[in-house]
Amino acid sequence: MAFTQLKTLLFTLLCVISASTACAQEPRNETDYVARNLQTIQKIYNLTVYPNNVPIQKNGSSAVPPGLFNPNATGRVSPVGNFSGFADSIEYFFALAPSPQNFNGLAFHAADVVEFTSGCPEVASSVVYLRTHKVDPKTGEVDKSQKTSTLAQVAFWRFDENGAVMYYHAWIPQLQLWIEAATGIDFKNVVIQKAVSTVLCPQIQDRCKGKDQQYTNVATCAAFLNLKPFGSFDEVWGDNVVCRQIHLLLTGVRPDVHCPHVGPKGGSKSAGFKCVDVNYSQDYFDDTKLFEEGVDENGAKSRGGMINSYLTVPPESEETDDEFVQRLLNDVGIHDVGGFTLLFGELRAPKSAGRSDSESLNDSSQSHTSELPGIAIVSNRTESPKELRRIGTRLGETHGLSNSHYGDNSWPKVVNGERFLNEAIFKNTSTDQGQDEFITSLFEILCVDDIPRRTSDESWDKYVRHMRNSIMIPAGKGAVKQQSSSTEPVSGRSDGPLTQVRDEAYGTMKQTVILVSKDGKVVFVERTLYDDDGRPLEVGRQEQRVEFMIEAWKR
C-alpha cells in the first residue's frame, strides 16, 4: 500500500443516539445560567426588531454578534421550515423578520419575552410577543396612529456548554391570520393570489441573475407560477407560490442557495429542495433527519463516493479544501447520502516559533505557538465552504465526534471517549509504555460497551437512543430475539462460537487506530469484527496493520 501523500480521512457514520436527560448530572456552577439563557434569547429576538435586523439582511451571518448561535445550530420553526446550520438559522430569525421595504411598510418595533423558564443550564423555553407596526423606513419611527398587531412565538431551546443556542424548536400559531390582519390582504382570494405571482416575478428576475437565474424572463416566470397552487402561510413547505415568496426574501442574503428554491425545480442538489411537495405530516416533522437522532442507513447514495472523490484527486492537484467542499456540494451532492461527518486534510509537521519539532511535540502545554494545518470537518449539514471548520490546529487537542453536531458534549460517549483518550495518552507519555501496548489501550477504549440489550417489547426507534451512551455498539444486542452473548465480540475479540448475526442487526463492524510520529511515520491498524456475511471473525483474521512515511512531511 503506497501513498504519494497522506490524506487523512476519518469517516464517522452518523448512526448513533440515545436519550440521556437534557440536564447533565455532573456538578456544575449554576450561579446565573437562568439570566445567561434569558439574555441570549432576548438578544436574538431584539435583532429581529427594525432596524436592528437590517445589517444582517444586508451582510448575512457576518453581521450576527458572536455567542448567540452555535456554528452548527439546527432547529425547526413551524410552519416556516427546518433549518440546518448557522447560516440557515440566522436567515430565519433575522432575514425573514419583516422590514418596511418588503412588508407593506410594517416591521417589528418591539420583542417582548413574556414567558421564560430555564430549569437547568442546557435548556429553556420561552414565549415572545413580536409587536408589529407601521414604521418609517428612513427614521425608524413608529406610526402610532395605526394599530399594533402581535405575532406570538413559542420556543424550546437547547444550549451548548458556552451558552450558545445548539437546537431550537419553535411554533408560530396563526401565522396566516396574523399576516392577513397586519397587511389587510386576503391571501385566500384567488384574484389576490394571481396578483402575487405577477408581483413576485419581476423581483425574482432582478435578484436572481447570471449563474443564479431561474427563468428566461418575467413572462415565463409568471406563466409557471400561475400553474402552481398558491399554498398557505400555515404550511409553507411545498411546490407552491408561498414557499417561493418566502425564499425570495432570502435571496438577498444567499442568492446561490435561495434562487434555486424560487425556480421551477424548487431547489438544487447543492442547496437541497425546499419548495417541492412532501408528506408534510411525516417529512416535515422527521426529527431523525433534522436532528440526526437515530440510525440513518437509507441515504440515496453511498457515503463512500465522497471518500473516493477526495482520495482519487491526482497528487499534483492544487485543489484547496474549500474547493473540495464546493465540488462535493455541486457535483457529488451531500444532502441525500444519509448522516455523516467527514474529516479530511493533509498531515504536516507543526510550524513552531523558535523551537524544534521534538521540543514542541514533547511539550504537553498549550502556551506554545506551534501550528498545524489541521483537519477540516464537513457533514451532511454543510451548506457552503464558508462554514468549513478545522480541528487539530494546535498540539494537545482532543476531540470527540458523534451523531450530533461537532461540539455537542451532551453525549456520554463523547465525554467519556475524550477522557479515556486523554488518560491513555498521559499514561503513555509519562511511562515507558511501548507502542504496541499503547495501541492495545486505544482499542480497549473503542470496545467500551455501555449499551443494554434490547428487550422484546422495545421498538428500534426507542432502543437506538441508548447508542448515545456507548462507544462500541455490539451488533447482536439490537436484535429483538435475544442471542447468546458469546456470538458478539467482547473487547474486540470473538472468542465464542462464530454464529452469524441476524440481517437486521446493527453495530460496530470496524475499529481503527492511526498514529503519526513526530517524524511523519504513520502506523495504521484496523480491526474488522465481522465479515460481509455478518459472521464474527477469528482473532487472527481481524487485524490489518500498515506503516509508511508521509512524503513532504516538513514541506
Short mmCIF file of C-alpha atoms in Angstrom, two decimals, residues 130-459:
data_model
loop_
_atom_site.label_atom_id
_atom_site.label_comp_id
_atom_site.label_asym_id
_atom_site.label_seq_id
_atom_site.Cartn_x
_atom_site.Cartn_y
_atom_site.Cartn_z
CA LEU A 130 -43.38 40.41 18.43
CA ARG A 131 -45.12 43.78 18.19
CA THR A 132 -45.76 44.85 14.61
CA HIS A 133 -46.46 48.39 13.44
CA LYS A 134 -46.11 50.80 10.57
CA VAL A 135 -42.53 52.07 10.69
CA ASP A 136 -40.88 54.90 8.77
CA PRO A 137 -38.03 53.20 6.84
CA LYS A 138 -35.92 56.37 6.95
CA THR A 139 -36.27 57.40 10.58
CA GLY A 140 -37.36 54.13 12.19
CA GLU A 141 -40.17 55.98 13.96
CA VAL A 142 -43.40 54.11 14.69
CA ASP A 143 -46.64 55.45 13.24
CA LYS A 144 -48.68 55.48 16.43
CA SER A 145 -51.85 56.37 14.56
CA GLN A 146 -52.00 52.77 13.37
CA LYS A 147 -52.98 49.77 15.47
CA THR A 148 -50.36 47.35 16.73
CA SER A 149 -50.62 43.70 15.74
CA THR A 150 -48.87 40.97 17.71
CA LEU A 151 -47.20 37.81 16.47
CA ALA A 152 -46.51 35.16 19.10
CA GLN A 153 -43.75 32.56 19.06
CA VAL A 154 -43.42 29.64 21.46
CA ALA A 155 -39.95 28.09 21.55
CA PHE A 156 -37.87 25.44 23.27
CA TRP A 157 -34.10 25.91 23.33
CA ARG A 158 -31.04 23.74 23.86
CA PHE A 159 -27.71 25.47 24.63
CA ASP A 160 -24.14 24.29 24.22
CA GLU A 161 -21.57 24.42 27.02
CA ASN A 162 -20.80 28.07 26.19
CA GLY A 163 -24.42 29.20 26.35
CA ALA A 164 -24.97 29.47 22.58
CA VAL A 165 -28.11 28.01 21.01
CA MET A 166 -27.46 24.50 19.70
CA TYR A 167 -31.03 23.29 18.99
CA TYR A 168 -34.39 25.00 18.88
CA HIS A 169 -37.98 24.01 18.19
CA ALA A 170 -40.42 26.88 17.80
CA TRP A 171 -44.01 27.42 16.74
CA ILE A 172 -45.76 30.47 15.32
CA PRO A 173 -49.51 29.98 15.83
CA GLN A 174 -51.91 31.51 13.32
CA LEU A 175 -49.21 32.89 11.02
CA GLN A 176 -51.55 33.31 8.03
CA LEU A 177 -54.16 35.08 10.16
CA TRP A 178 -51.51 37.48 11.50
CA ILE A 179 -50.17 38.25 8.01
CA GLU A 180 -53.65 38.97 6.69
CA ALA A 181 -54.54 41.10 9.72
CA ALA A 182 -51.27 43.04 9.60
CA THR A 183 -51.32 43.72 5.85
CA GLY A 184 -55.06 43.89 5.25
CA ILE A 185 -54.62 41.46 2.34
CA ASP A 186 -56.85 38.41 1.95
CA PHE A 187 -54.43 35.83 0.58
CA LYS A 188 -57.25 33.30 0.22
CA ASN A 189 -58.73 35.44 -2.55
CA VAL A 190 -57.90 33.89 -5.95
CA VAL A 191 -57.53 37.30 -7.58
CA ILE A 192 -55.01 38.31 -4.92
CA GLN A 193 -53.12 35.05 -5.40
CA LYS A 194 -52.73 35.69 -9.14
CA ALA A 195 -51.59 39.24 -8.42
CA VAL A 196 -48.91 37.97 -6.03
CA SER A 197 -47.37 35.87 -8.81
CA THR A 198 -47.32 38.91 -11.07
CA VAL A 199 -45.54 40.95 -8.41
CA LEU A 200 -43.02 38.24 -7.48
CA CYS A 201 -41.62 37.55 -10.95
CA PRO A 202 -40.00 40.96 -11.63
CA GLN A 203 -38.33 40.71 -8.21
CA ILE A 204 -37.13 37.17 -8.93
CA GLN A 205 -35.60 38.29 -12.24
CA ASP A 206 -33.96 41.26 -10.54
CA ARG A 207 -32.43 39.25 -7.68
CA CYS A 208 -31.53 36.02 -9.47
CA LYS A 209 -29.13 36.93 -12.25
CA GLY A 210 -26.22 35.32 -14.07
CA LYS A 211 -25.49 31.83 -12.76
CA ASP A 212 -28.41 32.18 -10.32
CA GLN A 213 -31.02 32.99 -13.00
CA GLN A 214 -34.00 30.62 -12.93
CA TYR A 215 -36.41 31.86 -15.60
CA THR A 216 -35.85 33.15 -19.14
CA ASN A 217 -37.94 36.25 -18.50
CA VAL A 218 -40.74 37.66 -16.36
CA ALA A 219 -43.45 36.24 -18.60
CA THR A 220 -42.03 32.72 -18.34
CA CYS A 221 -41.87 33.06 -14.56
CA ALA A 222 -45.45 34.31 -14.30
CA ALA A 223 -46.75 31.54 -16.55
CA PHE A 224 -45.00 28.94 -14.39
CA LEU A 225 -46.20 30.32 -11.04
CA ASN A 226 -49.77 30.66 -12.30
CA LEU A 227 -49.82 26.90 -12.78
CA LYS A 228 -48.76 26.27 -9.18
CA PRO A 229 -51.06 26.15 -6.15
CA PHE A 230 -50.76 29.26 -4.03
CA GLY A 231 -50.21 27.44 -0.75
CA SER A 232 -50.68 28.68 2.79
CA PHE A 233 -48.53 30.56 5.28
CA ASP A 234 -49.63 27.97 7.83
CA GLU A 235 -47.97 25.20 5.78
CA VAL A 236 -45.11 26.84 3.92
CA TRP A 237 -43.26 23.78 2.62
CA GLY A 238 -44.41 22.61 -0.80
CA ASP A 239 -44.29 23.18 -4.53
CA ASN A 240 -46.29 26.38 -4.31
CA VAL A 241 -46.12 30.16 -4.60
CA VAL A 242 -45.92 30.89 -0.87
CA CYS A 243 -42.75 28.82 -0.46
CA ARG A 244 -41.11 30.71 -3.33
CA GLN A 245 -42.27 34.01 -1.83
CA ILE A 246 -40.51 33.14 1.43
CA HIS A 247 -37.27 32.17 -0.32
CA LEU A 248 -37.40 35.30 -2.47
CA LEU A 249 -36.91 37.30 0.73
CA LEU A 250 -33.79 35.25 1.44
CA THR A 251 -32.21 35.68 -1.99
CA GLY A 252 -30.78 38.98 -0.81
CA VAL A 253 -28.66 37.12 1.76
CA ARG A 254 -27.57 34.00 -0.16
CA PRO A 255 -28.72 34.10 -3.79
CA ASP A 256 -26.74 30.97 -4.68
CA VAL A 257 -28.77 28.99 -2.13
CA HIS A 258 -32.22 30.53 -2.40
CA CYS A 259 -32.57 31.39 -6.10
CA PRO A 260 -32.86 27.67 -6.95
CA HIS A 261 -35.72 27.43 -4.45
CA VAL A 262 -37.74 30.12 -6.25
CA GLY A 263 -37.08 28.40 -9.59
CA PRO A 264 -39.01 25.67 -11.42
CA LYS A 265 -37.25 22.79 -9.63
CA GLY A 266 -37.83 24.19 -6.15
CA GLY A 267 -34.17 23.75 -5.20
CA SER A 268 -30.89 22.21 -6.27
CA LYS A 269 -28.62 19.29 -5.42
CA SER A 270 -26.20 21.53 -3.54
CA ALA A 271 -28.81 23.66 -1.74
CA GLY A 272 -31.41 20.97 -1.16
CA PHE A 273 -35.01 21.06 -2.34
CA LYS A 274 -37.26 23.17 -0.11
CA CYS A 275 -40.11 24.15 -2.47
CA VAL A 276 -41.18 20.67 -3.51
CA ASP A 277 -44.15 18.61 -2.44
CA VAL A 278 -43.54 16.46 0.63
CA ASN A 279 -45.64 14.44 3.03
CA TYR A 280 -45.98 17.38 5.40
CA SER A 281 -47.07 15.38 8.44
CA GLN A 282 -44.11 12.97 8.07
CA ASP A 283 -41.20 14.58 6.21
CA TYR A 284 -41.50 17.99 7.84
CA PHE A 285 -41.59 16.50 11.33
CA ASP A 286 -38.84 13.94 10.72
CA ASP A 287 -36.66 14.58 13.79
CA THR A 288 -34.29 11.79 12.78
CA LYS A 289 -33.48 13.60 9.54
CA LEU A 290 -33.32 17.08 11.08
CA PHE A 291 -31.52 16.40 14.35
CA GLU A 292 -29.86 13.12 13.30
CA GLU A 293 -31.45 11.45 16.33
CA GLY A 294 -31.32 7.91 15.08
CA VAL A 295 -29.69 5.50 12.72
CA ASP A 296 -29.88 6.59 9.10
CA GLU A 297 -28.93 3.70 6.86
CA ASN A 298 -31.04 4.63 3.87
CA GLY A 299 -29.36 7.55 2.15
CA ALA A 300 -30.00 7.69 -1.57
CA LYS A 301 -26.28 7.41 -2.34
CA SER A 302 -23.24 5.72 -0.87
CA ARG A 303 -21.11 7.73 1.52
CA GLY A 304 -18.06 6.04 0.04
CA GLY A 305 -18.34 8.20 -3.05
CA MET A 306 -17.26 11.23 -1.02
CA ILE A 307 -14.16 9.47 0.26
CA ASN A 308 -13.24 8.38 -3.25
CA SER A 309 -13.77 11.87 -4.62
CA TYR A 310 -11.09 13.11 -2.20
CA LEU A 311 -8.59 10.27 -2.40
CA THR A 312 -8.62 9.96 -6.18
CA VAL A 313 -7.56 13.55 -6.82
CA PRO A 314 -4.20 13.48 -8.69
CA PRO A 315 -1.22 14.18 -6.39
CA GLU A 316 -0.25 17.20 -8.47
CA SER A 317 -3.67 18.78 -7.99
CA GLU A 318 -3.71 22.15 -6.22
CA GLU A 319 -7.34 21.85 -5.16
CA THR A 320 -7.88 23.54 -1.78
CA ASP A 321 -10.08 22.19 0.99
CA ASP A 322 -12.68 24.87 0.24
CA GLU A 323 -12.69 23.87 -3.43
CA PHE A 324 -13.11 20.21 -2.48
CA VAL A 325 -16.16 21.03 -0.36
CA GLN A 326 -17.62 23.11 -3.18
CA ARG A 327 -17.08 20.16 -5.53
CA LEU A 328 -18.85 17.89 -3.06
CA LEU A 329 -21.79 20.26 -2.95
CA ASN A 330 -22.02 20.85 -6.70
CA ASP A 331 -21.01 17.54 -8.26
CA VAL A 332 -21.24 14.75 -5.70
CA GLY A 333 -24.08 16.03 -3.52
CA ILE A 334 -24.09 15.54 0.25
CA HIS A 335 -27.67 16.14 1.34
CA ASP A 336 -29.05 12.83 0.10
CA VAL A 337 -26.46 10.39 1.40
CA GLY A 338 -27.67 10.00 4.96
CA GLY A 339 -25.97 11.34 8.06
CA PHE A 340 -22.18 11.62 8.12
CA THR A 341 -19.22 13.58 9.41
CA LEU A 342 -16.12 13.59 7.22
CA LEU A 343 -12.70 14.66 8.48
CA PHE A 344 -10.15 15.34 5.78
CA GLY A 345 -6.83 17.08 5.28
CA GLU A 346 -3.10 16.66 4.80
CA LEU A 347 -0.93 15.97 7.84
CA ARG A 348 2.24 18.03 8.06
CA ALA A 349 4.87 18.72 10.71
CA PRO A 350 3.90 21.57 13.06
CA LYS A 351 5.36 25.00 12.48
CA SER A 352 6.92 26.09 15.77
CA ALA A 353 8.08 29.54 16.71
CA GLY A 354 11.75 29.20 17.62
CA ARG A 355 11.52 25.59 18.76
CA SER A 356 12.43 22.25 17.29
CA ASP A 357 9.76 19.76 16.29
CA SER A 358 10.99 17.44 19.02
CA GLU A 359 10.64 20.10 21.70
CA SER A 360 7.17 21.08 20.54
CA LEU A 361 5.81 17.58 20.21
CA ASN A 362 7.08 16.57 23.64
CA ASP A 363 5.56 19.62 25.33
CA SER A 364 2.01 19.00 26.52
CA SER A 365 1.37 22.63 27.49
CA GLN A 366 -0.99 24.83 25.49
CA SER A 367 1.04 28.01 25.80
CA HIS A 368 3.42 27.49 22.89
CA THR A 369 2.71 28.77 19.39
CA SER A 370 3.08 25.59 17.35
CA GLU A 371 0.70 25.49 14.42
CA LEU A 372 -0.58 22.67 12.24
CA PRO A 373 -2.73 22.82 9.11
CA GLY A 374 -5.42 20.93 10.98
CA ILE A 375 -8.19 18.65 9.78
CA ALA A 376 -11.34 20.03 8.16
CA ILE A 377 -14.87 18.92 9.05
CA VAL A 378 -17.71 18.59 6.55
CA SER A 379 -21.08 16.97 7.20
CA ASN A 380 -24.43 16.43 5.52
CA ARG A 381 -25.47 19.73 7.12
CA THR A 382 -22.79 21.76 5.36
CA GLU A 383 -24.27 24.36 3.01
CA SER A 384 -21.15 26.25 1.91
CA PRO A 385 -17.33 26.13 2.14
CA LYS A 386 -17.64 29.26 4.26
CA GLU A 387 -18.87 27.01 7.08
CA LEU A 388 -15.75 24.82 7.00
CA ARG A 389 -14.28 24.24 10.46
CA ARG A 390 -10.85 22.92 11.40
CA ILE A 391 -9.65 20.96 14.39
CA GLY A 392 -6.18 19.86 15.38
CA THR A 393 -4.54 23.19 14.58
CA ARG A 394 -2.58 23.11 17.86
CA LEU A 395 -0.77 20.38 19.73
CA GLY A 396 -2.56 18.76 22.65
CA GLU A 397 -6.12 18.96 21.31
CA THR A 398 -8.59 16.13 21.95
CA HIS A 399 -11.87 15.97 20.04
CA GLY A 400 -14.76 13.53 20.03
CA LEU A 401 -17.33 13.22 17.26
CA SER A 402 -20.81 11.78 17.44
CA ASN A 403 -24.06 11.67 15.52
CA SER A 404 -24.82 15.13 16.87
CA HIS A 405 -23.18 18.38 15.89
CA TYR A 406 -19.47 18.84 16.36
CA GLY A 407 -19.00 20.46 19.76
CA ASP A 408 -22.08 18.91 21.38
CA ASN A 409 -20.76 17.48 24.64
CA SER A 410 -24.10 16.23 25.91
CA TRP A 411 -23.38 12.71 24.64
CA PRO A 412 -21.79 10.48 27.32
CA LYS A 413 -19.85 8.52 24.68
CA VAL A 414 -18.14 11.74 23.53
CA VAL A 415 -17.30 12.98 27.01
CA ASN A 416 -16.11 9.55 28.16
CA GLY A 417 -14.18 8.91 24.97
CA GLU A 418 -12.25 12.17 25.25
CA ARG A 419 -11.50 11.45 28.92
CA PHE A 420 -10.35 7.89 28.24
CA LEU A 421 -8.13 9.06 25.38
CA ASN A 422 -6.52 11.78 27.48
CA GLU A 423 -5.84 9.24 30.22
CA ALA A 424 -4.29 6.78 27.75
CA ILE A 425 -2.06 9.48 26.25
CA PHE A 426 -0.95 10.66 29.68
CA LYS A 427 -0.05 7.12 30.72
CA ASN A 428 1.91 6.58 27.51
CA THR A 429 3.88 9.83 27.75
CA SER A 430 4.59 9.55 31.47
CA THR A 431 5.78 5.91 31.49
CA ASP A 432 7.94 3.65 29.34
CA GLN A 433 4.88 2.09 27.70
CA GLY A 434 5.66 0.71 24.24
CA GLN A 435 3.80 1.44 21.03
CA ASP A 436 2.01 -1.92 20.82
CA GLU A 437 0.80 -1.61 24.39
CA PHE A 438 -0.41 1.92 23.65
CA ILE A 439 -2.32 0.71 20.58
CA THR A 440 -3.91 -2.03 22.68
CA SER A 441 -5.08 0.56 25.22
CA LEU A 442 -6.66 2.60 22.42
CA PHE A 443 -8.57 -0.42 21.12
CA GLU A 444 -9.80 -1.01 24.66
CA ILE A 445 -11.36 2.45 24.54
CA LEU A 446 -13.07 1.59 21.26
CA CYS A 447 -14.50 -1.52 22.92
CA VAL A 448 -16.22 0.22 25.84
CA ASP A 449 -19.75 -1.20 25.80
CA ASP A 450 -22.35 0.70 27.84
CA ILE A 451 -25.45 -0.19 25.84
CA PRO A 452 -28.13 -2.51 27.26
CA ARG A 453 -29.55 -5.44 25.35
CA ARG A 454 -32.76 -4.65 23.51
CA THR A 455 -35.86 -6.06 25.16
CA SER A 456 -38.54 -7.95 23.28
CA ASP A 457 -41.10 -5.13 23.61
CA GLU A 458 -38.69 -2.28 22.79
CA SER A 459 -39.06 -0.58 19.41
#
